[in-house]
Structure formats: C-alpha cells, structure tokens
Backbone as CSV, one residue per row, in Angstrom:
resi,resn,N_x,N_y,N_z,CA_x,CA_y,CA_z,C_x,C_y,C_z
1,GLN,-12.421,24.096,-8.572,-11.220,23.287,-8.511,-10.563,23.465,-7.152
2,VAL,-10.076,22.375,-6.601,-9.417,22.391,-5.303,-7.981,21.920,-5.468
3,GLN,-7.064,22.622,-4.860,-5.666,22.230,-4.876,-5.171,22.089,-3.446
4,LEU,-4.448,21.014,-3.192,-3.893,20.754,-1.865,-2.370,20.802,-1.952
5,VAL,-1.752,21.539,-1.035,-0.304,21.673,-1.045,0.234,21.352,0.338
6,GLU,1.007,20.266,0.429,1.578,19.856,1.702,2.934,20.519,1.934
7,SER,3.275,20.655,3.218,4.590,21.154,3.610,4.887,20.647,5.006
8,GLY,6.141,20.838,5.423,6.506,20.501,6.793,7.268,19.208,6.955
9,GLY,7.430,18.472,5.870,8.192,17.244,5.972,9.669,17.523,6.187
10,GLY,10.414,16.469,6.487,11.845,16.623,6.687,12.427,15.394,7.339
11,SER,13.639,15.553,7.826,14.338,14.464,8.494,14.361,14.731,9.983
12,VAL,14.122,13.685,10.757,14.078,13.826,12.203,14.553,12.531,12.832
13,GLN,15.118,12.624,14.015,15.542,11.426,14.721,14.345,10.752,15.394
14,ALA,14.479,9.479,15.591,13.427,8.723,16.282,13.154,9.369,17.647
15,GLY,11.881,9.463,17.968,11.468,10.116,19.199,11.149,11.594,19.028
16,GLY,11.504,12.132,17.885,11.265,13.544,17.627,9.863,13.830,17.124
17,SER,9.656,15.087,16.755,8.330,15.551,16.329,8.421,16.350,15.040
18,LEU,7.330,16.333,14.293,7.168,17.159,13.109,5.709,17.562,13.001
19,ARG,5.458,18.699,12.375,4.093,19.080,12.076,3.950,19.301,10.578
20,LEU,3.080,18.536,9.979,2.787,18.687,8.558,1.603,19.628,8.375
21,SER,1.649,20.366,7.275,0.556,21.272,6.929,0.048,20.952,5.539
22,CYS,-1.229,21.195,5.325,-1.839,21.022,4.012,-2.708,22.254,3.746
23,GLN,-2.233,23.087,2.855,-2.967,24.308,2.498,-3.965,23.982,1.405
24,VAL,-5.194,24.449,1.593,-6.252,24.214,0.617,-6.472,25.473,-0.207
25,PHE,-6.370,25.324,-1.519,-6.610,26.440,-2.435,-7.818,26.121,-3.302
26,GLY,-8.560,27.180,-3.662,-9.692,26.992,-4.537,-10.995,26.972,-3.768
27,TYR,-11.993,26.316,-4.336,-13.313,26.299,-3.726,-13.304,25.511,-2.429
28,ILE,-13.860,26.100,-1.376,-13.915,25.455,-0.068,-15.338,24.961,0.160
29,TYR,-15.492,23.661,0.277,-16.803,23.085,0.533,-17.185,23.261,2.001
30,SER,-18.465,23.422,2.268,-18.925,23.538,3.657,-18.989,22.170,4.326
31,THR,-19.105,21.120,3.547,-19.055,19.757,4.096,-17.876,19.037,3.457
32,TYR,-17.154,18.268,4.250,-15.925,17.665,3.739,-15.393,16.608,4.703
33,CYS,-14.517,15.812,4.190,-13.596,15.017,4.996,-12.202,15.258,4.435
34,MET,-11.252,15.403,5.318,-9.860,15.541,4.911,-9.041,14.504,5.665
35,ALA,-8.005,14.029,5.023,-7.221,12.948,5.618,-5.759,13.065,5.249
36,TRP,-4.957,12.410,6.052,-3.543,12.211,5.756,-3.345,10.732,5.441
37,PHE,-2.648,10.485,4.361,-2.221,9.147,3.979,-0.698,9.147,3.921
38,ARG,-0.120,7.959,3.924,1.317,7.853,3.756,1.654,6.616,2.950
39,GLN,2.800,6.701,2.292,3.268,5.568,1.512,4.763,5.412,1.690
40,ALA,5.140,4.274,2.224,6.549,3.939,2.391,7.021,3.178,1.151
41,PRO,8.318,3.201,0.874,8.837,2.480,-0.292,8.451,1.007,-0.267
42,GLY,7.902,0.545,-1.372,7.540,-0.857,-1.482,6.248,-1.236,-0.792
43,LYS,5.551,-0.255,-0.240,4.306,-0.540,0.468,3.148,0.221,-0.156
44,GLU,1.941,-0.233,0.138,0.757,0.457,-0.337,0.515,1.715,0.490
45,ARG,-0.189,2.662,-0.126,-0.546,3.863,0.609,-1.594,3.517,1.663
46,GLU,-1.426,4.081,2.850,-2.327,3.762,3.942,-2.853,5.037,4.600
47,GLY,-4.061,4.956,5.106,-4.646,6.081,5.823,-4.019,6.236,7.188
48,VAL,-3.737,7.478,7.557,-3.106,7.783,8.835,-4.119,8.406,9.799
49,ALA,-4.826,9.423,9.323,-5.797,10.121,10.171,-6.762,10.882,9.286
50,ALA,-7.953,11.122,9.822,-8.956,11.864,9.062,-9.743,12.766,9.993
51,ILE,-10.286,13.831,9.406,-11.159,14.751,10.122,-12.260,15.172,9.167
52,CYS,-13.489,15.180,9.676,-14.620,15.516,8.814,-15.435,16.659,9.403
53,SER,-16.198,17.293,8.545,-16.981,18.443,8.983,-18.123,18.050,9.911
54,ASP,-18.383,16.746,10.051,-19.408,16.319,11.011,-18.843,16.240,12.432
55,GLY,-17.567,16.651,12.595,-16.959,16.735,13.916,-16.143,15.532,14.334
56,ARG,-16.110,14.529,13.507,-15.393,13.303,13.864,-13.940,13.331,13.397
57,THR,-13.098,12.628,14.174,-11.727,12.341,13.775,-11.486,10.847,13.942
58,SER,-10.520,10.357,13.229,-10.176,8.946,13.342,-8.707,8.767,13.015
59,TYR,-8.107,7.736,13.594,-6.677,7.483,13.431,-6.433,6.006,13.148
60,ALA,-5.379,5.766,12.406,-4.903,4.398,12.263,-4.349,3.940,13.607
61,ASP,-4.479,2.659,13.884,-3.996,2.126,15.166,-2.517,2.397,15.371
62,SER,-1.755,2.391,14.304,-0.302,2.553,14.401,0.122,3.941,14.863
63,VAL,-0.779,4.918,14.787,-0.389,6.286,15.164,-1.219,6.839,16.319
64,LYS,-2.173,6.082,16.802,-3.014,6.567,17.902,-2.162,6.922,19.117
65,GLY,-2.455,8.076,19.694,-1.705,8.529,20.853,-0.422,9.267,20.519
66,ARG,-0.008,9.216,19.252,1.226,9.896,18.836,0.950,11.025,17.835
67,PHE,-0.032,10.849,16.983,-0.344,11.831,15.952,-1.674,12.502,16.278
68,THR,-1.767,13.773,15.898,-3.007,14.516,16.083,-3.347,15.277,14.801
69,ILE,-4.549,15.064,14.304,-5.016,15.795,13.123,-5.859,16.975,13.589
70,SER,-5.675,18.106,12.938,-6.438,19.296,13.302,-6.569,20.189,12.073
71,GLN,-7.357,21.232,12.206,-7.560,22.135,11.087,-7.724,23.555,11.592
72,ASP,-7.358,24.495,10.754,-7.582,25.900,11.019,-8.410,26.420,9.845
73,ASN,-9.707,26.528,10.045,-10.585,26.912,8.940,-10.310,28.332,8.442
74,ALA,-9.873,29.186,9.342,-9.568,30.555,8.935,-8.394,30.597,7.961
75,LYS,-7.500,29.630,8.096,-6.328,29.569,7.228,-6.479,28.527,6.128
76,ASN,-7.630,27.849,6.102,-7.848,26.777,5.119,-6.696,25.781,5.134
77,THR,-6.318,25.383,6.329,-5.148,24.523,6.478,-5.456,23.332,7.375
78,LEU,-4.984,22.188,6.938,-5.058,20.947,7.702,-3.673,20.665,8.269
79,TYR,-3.619,20.127,9.479,-2.343,19.825,10.124,-2.280,18.358,10.552
80,LEU,-1.067,17.885,10.670,-0.819,16.589,11.306,0.375,16.777,12.230
81,GLN,0.105,16.813,13.520,1.179,16.890,14.524,1.636,15.477,14.822
82,MET,2.901,15.227,14.593,3.459,13.894,14.787,4.487,13.950,15.900
83,THR,4.315,13.139,16.921,5.247,13.067,18.034,5.714,11.625,18.224
84,SER,6.753,11.467,19.023,7.309,10.128,19.289,7.492,9.352,17.987
85,LEU,8.102,9.999,17.027,8.239,9.377,15.707,9.117,8.135,15.752
86,LYS,8.728,7.163,14.959,9.431,5.891,14.883,10.007,5.703,13.484
87,LEU,10.964,4.803,13.367,11.564,4.526,12.066,10.486,4.149,11.049
88,GLU,9.497,3.407,11.507,8.454,2.929,10.598,7.480,4.023,10.160
89,ASP,7.635,5.224,10.686,6.813,6.351,10.219,7.410,6.984,8.957
90,THR,8.592,6.554,8.577,9.220,7.075,7.367,8.351,6.764,6.155
91,ALA,7.976,7.807,5.420,7.083,7.641,4.272,6.874,9.004,3.621
92,ARG,6.239,8.970,2.469,5.763,10.200,1.861,4.322,10.386,2.336
93,TYR,4.028,11.549,2.871,2.723,11.834,3.451,1.911,12.698,2.498
94,TYR,0.674,12.271,2.275,-0.221,12.939,1.345,-1.463,13.457,2.064
95,CYS,-1.919,14.601,1.621,-3.168,15.169,2.080,-4.250,14.826,1.049
96,ALA,-5.439,14.494,1.526,-6.541,14.160,0.626,-7.821,14.816,1.127
97,ALA,-8.745,15.086,0.199,-9.992,15.744,0.584,-11.144,15.290,-0.295
98,ASP,-12.316,15.309,0.276,-13.536,15.032,-0.470,-14.665,15.804,0.188
99,TYR,-15.727,16.090,-0.561,-16.815,16.885,-0.018,-17.875,16.050,0.694
100,TYR,-17.729,14.720,0.728,-18.672,13.875,1.471,-18.242,13.898,2.936
101,PRO,-19.125,14.292,3.857,-18.706,14.529,5.240,-18.809,13.348,6.194
102,HIS,-19.178,12.168,5.714,-19.438,11.054,6.631,-18.531,9.845,6.404
103,LEU,-17.335,10.075,5.896,-16.436,8.946,5.625,-16.023,8.233,6.903
104,ILE,-15.938,8.964,8.017,-15.535,8.314,9.267,-16.681,7.478,9.818
105,VAL,-17.860,8.047,9.949,-18.981,7.299,10.497,-19.337,6.126,9.575
106,ASP,-19.077,6.270,8.292,-19.322,5.180,7.345,-18.179,4.174,7.315
107,GLU,-17.115,4.461,8.086,-15.940,3.578,8.161,-15.294,3.383,6.789
108,ARG,-15.250,4.443,6.022,-14.628,4.376,4.695,-13.482,5.365,4.549
109,TRP,-13.044,5.999,5.639,-12.068,7.082,5.525,-10.693,6.594,5.088
110,GLU,-10.405,5.326,5.283,-9.095,4.815,4.927,-8.991,4.359,3.472
111,ALA,-10.051,4.470,2.738,-10.047,4.042,1.336,-9.656,5.207,0.439
112,GLU,-8.560,5.023,-0.294,-8.073,6.081,-1.189,-9.132,6.511,-2.187
113,SER,-9.905,5.570,-2.653,-10.879,5.847,-3.715,-11.982,6.800,-3.276
114,GLU,-12.105,7.044,-1.973,-13.165,7.929,-1.481,-12.811,9.410,-1.610
115,TYR,-11.564,9.709,-1.929,-11.109,11.096,-1.939,-10.908,11.585,-3.363
116,LYS,-11.487,12.738,-3.644,-11.407,13.292,-4.994,-10.140,14.110,-5.202
117,TYR,-9.657,14.758,-4.162,-8.532,15.686,-4.298,-7.328,15.188,-3.504
118,TRP,-6.153,15.335,-4.115,-4.912,14.873,-3.508,-3.811,15.910,-3.707
119,GLY,-2.935,15.985,-2.691,-1.733,16.783,-2.843,-0.602,15.947,-3.410
120,GLN,0.539,16.590,-3.586,1.712,15.919,-4.165,2.546,15.190,-3.127
121,GLY,2.311,15.480,-1.867,3.016,14.778,-0.818,4.225,15.520,-0.279
122,THR,4.616,15.128,0.933,5.823,15.664,1.561,6.521,14.506,2.265
123,GLN,7.833,14.463,2.133,8.603,13.326,2.636,8.947,13.498,4.105
124,VAL,8.743,12.438,4.866,9.150,12.378,6.266,10.122,11.211,6.413
125,THR,11.295,11.513,6.923,12.307,10.483,7.128,12.718,10.477,8.587
126,VAL,12.544,9.331,9.229,12.905,9.171,10.637,14.135,8.274,10.720
127,SER,15.158,8.752,11.396,16.406,8.003,11.499,16.718,7.692,12.956
128,SER,17.569,6.683,13.142,17.936,6.275,14.509,19.109,7.076,15.025
C-alpha cells in the first residue's frame, strides 16, 4: 500500500514562491511516475508536472519556466517549486503516483486515470 501526503500549501502574493512537498509512505516501487495535479474551483483537475524513473520530466505549458518538479529519493519525497506565482495558479494541488515508468514518453502523464495513488491535496491561494 502506498500513501501520499502533501504539504507546503498556503497563501502568497502574486509574484511570490512556494514549495510543495509530497511524502511517500509504504511500498516504494523501483519504477514509477509521479505527478502534481491541480484543481481550481469550478474547473477540471489538470496535470501540472510529472517526473518518472526513466529520467524524464514534463510540464504543462502554463507553468513552464516557473515551476520545477524534483525528488529526493533518500527522503521518499516529491517536490514542486513554484515561482512567479499568478492568480490563476490558485488551486488545490494533488500528488499522484503510479508504478508505470513511461507515462511521459507515452504522452499520457496528464491523464488522471493513469495514476493509481493520490494524496488528499494542499491548497495554494495566490492573491494580488
């Protein structure tokens, strides 16, 4: 069983930065893809960034150049460094994981249905 626990959300002014963390508990697969998704009120959940054990990363166009996904395998933790935050980044951010390692090369990383494990989310609110 795998459990994902997000933290690091909060309120920040536009132009500011936040770093989200996703702690992984339970069985750690040697092959995987992990991703950050977000859902704003009244909108569908969307993929933000992904990282897979095959060495690839990918980002949504809306966050390229501003967000960075990374991982610390020793700490079993996934991160999302968010900079130059905009009002439209306001959303609940979710961590997701699956043991299939080729979601990026297969161009399927943005599909929610590809991920078996999900966290409860952490709220990010950007104000002017």
